[in-house]
């Protein structure tokens, strides 16, 4: 079996946008995400604690699970050949049950590093009602040809 | 854990502290639960044939790296819960800064993490700023790296946290409590 790359570096230009992803957040989204990330802190499952101790309006998504959401958003676009190199997050606000969170992304730069690895730099945000809740910059390695595979890079050939 | 003062900081910069092994090996149940929680259908995590072809066998989503270090909620014989990012709490205590927030968090991904891996972490203080006043209060910014390695001592990821430890301005402290 040969898996064909979904996206090649050649097909990506700065300024291009990623398809938008909207997801309705429920209490289950928050609790499932917190437990998947082994985050047992009560503000991610106990509304009474979140409201009365944290002063928030409800339980809210935890940061490690948001990182998993960003990863999913980026690799939905790249396909399985896309290999994350780095991500930076800036937390601006919380996401609660009842919110519809919307992921948007833009390609800010592309290039080939000194080892021959192709990459794209992205700005990705998750927002609710137009307010950005977390901003993320990401760099993801992309294949340069159908027979190129960033995951095959190891040691000195991988410089994220 | 030891209390540190401002005079001790220079000696801690770049020093590897708190080497720790995760409480359990990397396992696929959490990988699938995490993918399920964010509806991540990447075949690398669901289709072994694709994982064999592209990654030489199953791998974990790279952003899961910190998941493998969150301690069990309870474990036999343990009386206090371990604190992740102990250097952050050392700085708060040592510098007398009771409040703290994390602002930026970055992760650089190196070798893939695979089911069965036993990962270790080390915390490294990279910088501490002069005293600064922000809208939260007066305190210091610091940057802490967390290095993750596998059982072959290969680097799998480096996380960098920027924290701001501070004392609230007096009026705000009264209003806030």
XYZ file of C-alpha atoms in Angstrom:
337
model
C 0.000 0.000 0.000
C 1.167 3.509 -0.745
C -0.443 6.507 0.864
C -0.434 9.477 -1.498
C 0.343 12.833 0.132
C -2.724 15.045 0.506
C -0.729 18.257 0.204
C 2.675 19.027 -1.293
C 4.791 22.081 -0.491
C 4.385 23.265 -4.102
C 0.642 23.542 -3.575
C 0.963 26.021 -0.701
C 1.520 29.758 -1.026
C 1.751 32.467 1.640
C -1.598 34.160 2.137
C -3.564 30.977 1.429
C -6.222 30.154 3.996
C -7.097 26.820 5.582
C -10.695 25.606 5.502
C -12.638 26.932 8.482
C -13.671 24.444 11.180
C -16.622 25.196 13.456
C -17.411 22.954 16.426
C -20.193 23.325 18.995
C -18.731 22.913 22.480
C -20.702 20.977 25.089
C -19.918 20.016 28.675
C -18.942 16.618 27.256
C -16.398 18.277 24.931
C -14.775 19.966 27.935
C -14.820 16.953 30.288
C -13.727 14.446 27.655
C -10.881 16.759 26.624
C -9.734 17.290 30.217
C -9.741 13.575 31.034
C -8.013 12.689 27.740
C -5.264 15.111 28.774
C -5.211 13.705 32.358
C -6.090 17.145 33.684
C -8.089 16.456 36.834
C -8.409 20.062 37.965
C -12.009 20.817 38.935
C -12.532 23.869 36.725
C -12.587 21.485 33.776
C -15.384 19.252 35.125
C -17.107 20.919 38.110
C -19.300 23.866 37.172
C -19.874 24.867 40.788
C -16.114 25.122 41.361
C -15.563 26.982 38.081
C -18.258 29.548 38.852
C -17.689 30.059 42.565
C -13.939 29.613 42.860
C -12.619 30.650 39.458
C -15.257 33.261 38.769
C -15.865 31.956 35.251
C -19.321 31.395 33.847
C -18.873 27.638 33.421
C -16.248 24.895 33.076
C -13.847 25.639 30.238
C -11.582 23.829 27.763
C -8.107 23.053 29.106
C -4.991 24.181 27.271
C -3.431 20.770 26.461
C -6.685 19.677 24.847
C -6.789 22.918 22.859
C -3.312 22.002 21.584
C -4.795 18.691 20.390
C -7.577 20.632 18.639
C -4.994 22.827 16.879
C -3.025 19.736 15.841
C -6.172 18.157 14.418
C -7.022 21.376 12.536
C -3.551 21.580 10.952
C -3.292 17.890 10.028
C -6.844 17.835 8.624
C -5.355 20.240 6.077
C -1.964 18.566 5.512
C -3.033 14.927 5.687
C -0.958 12.274 7.476
C 2.343 13.247 5.791
C 2.259 16.629 7.554
C 4.594 16.551 10.566
C 4.425 19.314 13.164
C 7.712 21.032 13.888
C 6.692 23.646 16.447
C 3.680 25.442 17.929
C 3.384 28.533 20.122
C 0.175 29.420 21.941
C -1.083 32.689 23.355
C -4.090 32.230 25.618
C -6.488 35.171 25.494
C -9.783 33.841 26.797
C -11.694 30.713 27.770
C -14.074 28.523 25.751
C -17.251 27.313 27.487
C -20.089 24.842 26.850
C -22.619 26.498 24.579
C -19.898 28.272 22.569
C -19.302 27.440 18.932
C -15.557 27.569 18.508
C -14.242 28.401 15.058
C -10.737 27.569 13.857
C -9.207 29.642 11.081
C -5.711 29.481 9.628
C -3.513 31.371 7.184
C -0.196 30.390 5.619
C 2.324 33.092 6.528
C 5.478 31.658 4.924
C 6.890 28.592 3.238
C 10.425 27.349 2.667
C 12.927 24.530 2.515
C 15.435 24.199 5.357
C 19.161 23.359 5.130
C 18.393 19.630 5.284
C 15.988 19.834 2.310
C 12.847 19.593 4.436
C 9.890 21.621 3.148
C 7.795 23.574 5.646
C 4.878 25.966 5.965
C 4.383 28.520 8.745
C 0.800 29.138 9.826
C -1.176 31.510 11.982
C -4.152 29.717 13.462
C -6.799 31.105 15.785
C -9.763 29.708 17.634
C -12.502 32.243 18.203
C -16.006 32.473 19.619
C -18.402 35.062 18.188
C -15.450 36.727 16.463
C -13.315 37.059 19.624
C -9.993 35.235 19.430
C -9.657 32.947 22.459
C -6.278 31.378 21.642
C -3.805 32.345 18.933
C -1.311 29.796 17.680
C 1.639 29.959 15.330
C 2.668 26.621 13.897
C 5.361 25.302 11.594
C 4.607 22.048 9.828
C 6.836 19.963 7.554
C 5.291 19.066 4.197
C 6.440 16.640 1.508
C 8.102 18.214 -1.540
C 7.211 15.320 -3.848
C 4.902 12.309 -3.859
C 7.751 10.080 -2.623
C 8.929 12.497 0.094
C 7.967 11.775 3.704
C 8.884 14.210 6.512
C 8.339 11.429 9.099
C 11.311 9.522 7.625
C 13.647 12.296 8.823
C 15.656 11.511 11.932
C 18.639 12.928 13.806
C 20.420 15.688 11.883
C 17.928 15.489 9.023
C 15.145 16.822 11.281
C 15.704 20.385 12.456
C 12.370 21.662 13.675
C 12.335 21.351 46.800
C 14.448 24.220 48.051
C 13.565 27.879 48.469
C 15.637 30.075 46.229
C 16.445 33.745 46.394
C 17.248 36.264 43.713
C 20.981 35.733 44.379
C 20.639 32.043 43.565
C 19.044 32.529 40.179
C 22.206 33.005 38.156
C 23.457 29.647 39.389
C 20.229 27.935 38.318
C 20.132 29.278 34.751
C 20.694 26.436 32.310
C 20.815 23.810 35.088
C 18.817 20.614 34.543
C 16.517 20.046 37.525
C 13.827 17.613 38.626
C 14.529 14.743 36.263
C 11.414 12.624 36.420
C 10.092 9.517 34.685
C 6.444 9.380 33.655
C 4.203 7.202 35.849
C 3.250 4.887 33.000
C 4.465 4.013 29.493
C 2.998 5.748 26.460
C -0.097 3.775 25.498
C -2.625 3.674 22.721
C -5.749 3.977 24.864
C -4.949 7.594 25.684
C -3.955 8.224 22.059
C -7.368 7.062 20.870
C -9.204 8.898 23.665
C -7.386 12.111 22.773
C -8.030 11.713 19.038
C -11.657 10.967 19.829
C -11.950 14.051 22.075
C -11.003 16.341 19.183
C -12.424 14.166 16.377
C -8.950 13.733 14.872
C -9.290 11.171 12.084
C -5.628 11.261 11.006
C -5.047 7.669 9.774
C -1.581 7.687 11.385
C -3.352 7.065 14.685
C -6.135 4.745 13.516
C -4.768 2.704 10.600
C -1.729 0.566 11.397
C -0.929 0.073 7.708
C -0.572 3.855 7.244
C 1.442 4.140 10.478
C 3.746 1.302 9.350
C 4.285 2.954 5.994
C 4.790 6.573 7.103
C 6.124 6.400 10.657
C 7.516 2.874 10.965
C 4.736 1.864 13.372
C 2.242 3.650 15.622
C 3.075 7.074 17.026
C 1.340 9.421 19.450
C 0.012 12.827 18.384
C 2.967 15.155 19.031
C 0.875 17.620 21.049
C 0.168 14.858 23.601
C 3.716 14.996 24.977
C 2.758 16.571 28.313
C -0.108 14.083 28.814
C 2.407 11.335 29.658
C 3.574 13.305 32.706
C 0.377 14.342 34.414
C 0.394 12.321 37.626
C -2.359 9.929 38.618
C -5.011 11.659 40.706
C -4.260 9.174 43.456
C -1.531 6.572 43.920
C -0.855 4.180 46.813
C 1.352 5.659 49.495
C 1.363 9.163 48.102
C 0.350 11.886 50.548
C 0.670 15.030 48.441
C 0.086 15.500 44.764
C 3.227 16.210 42.758
C 3.351 19.611 41.126
C 4.153 19.757 37.450
C 6.575 22.541 36.548
C 8.133 22.585 40.018
C 10.692 25.246 39.001
C 7.802 27.666 38.477
C 6.570 27.074 42.028
C 10.128 27.309 43.404
C 10.485 30.733 41.783
C 7.146 31.933 43.167
C 8.077 30.836 46.665
C 11.728 31.824 46.553
C 11.070 35.271 45.151
C 8.034 35.936 47.360
C 5.621 36.308 44.445
C 2.311 34.743 45.532
C 0.423 35.071 42.244
C 1.464 33.812 38.841
C 0.101 33.455 35.336
C 1.447 31.670 32.303
C 1.449 33.789 29.182
C 3.094 31.991 26.264
C 3.664 28.275 25.760
C 5.631 26.809 22.862
C 6.467 23.229 21.906
C 9.172 22.018 19.508
C 8.750 18.441 18.314
C 11.741 16.148 17.744
C 11.712 12.318 17.517
C 8.214 10.765 17.402
C 6.733 9.406 20.648
C 5.639 5.769 20.332
C 3.447 3.412 22.382
C 5.636 1.686 24.969
C 8.054 4.604 25.303
C 9.120 5.505 28.826
C 9.665 9.242 28.778
C 11.624 11.382 31.200
C 11.526 15.151 31.697
C 13.907 17.718 33.027
C 13.148 21.341 33.835
C 15.619 24.057 32.912
C 15.321 27.704 33.956
C 16.331 29.838 30.968
C 15.796 33.415 32.146
C 14.363 35.631 34.884
C 13.657 39.307 34.160
C 14.239 42.386 36.248
C 11.197 43.516 38.263
C 8.427 44.830 36.042
C 4.996 46.284 36.685
C 2.060 45.185 34.548
C -1.670 45.681 34.983
C -1.646 42.573 37.216
C 0.978 43.810 39.636
C 4.741 43.970 40.144
C 6.904 40.932 39.608
C 9.201 39.083 37.227
C 8.860 37.154 34.000
C 10.647 33.838 33.666
C 11.130 31.234 30.952
C 11.303 27.540 31.859
C 12.085 24.793 29.340
C 10.839 21.259 29.860
C 12.852 18.700 27.882
C 11.286 15.336 27.114
C 13.460 12.319 26.220
C 12.665 8.701 25.433
C 14.314 5.590 26.879
C 17.129 5.908 24.311
C 17.736 9.420 25.659
C 16.624 10.846 22.320
C 15.035 14.279 22.560
C 11.330 14.028 21.700
C 10.149 17.551 22.562
C 11.004 20.792 24.307
C 8.271 22.901 25.844
C 8.954 26.497 26.853
C 6.726 28.282 29.337
C 6.763 32.011 29.981
C 5.451 32.774 33.462
C 4.869 36.052 35.281
C 5.050 35.849 39.073
C 3.754 38.947 40.832
C 2.357 40.676 43.871
C -0.994 42.287 43.337
C -1.216 46.042 43.700
C -2.748 46.736 47.184
C -6.057 48.150 45.944
C -6.512 45.311 43.501
C -5.720 42.720 46.145
C -8.463 44.074 48.395
C -10.945 44.259 45.561
C -10.015 40.777 44.406
C -10.535 39.012 47.724
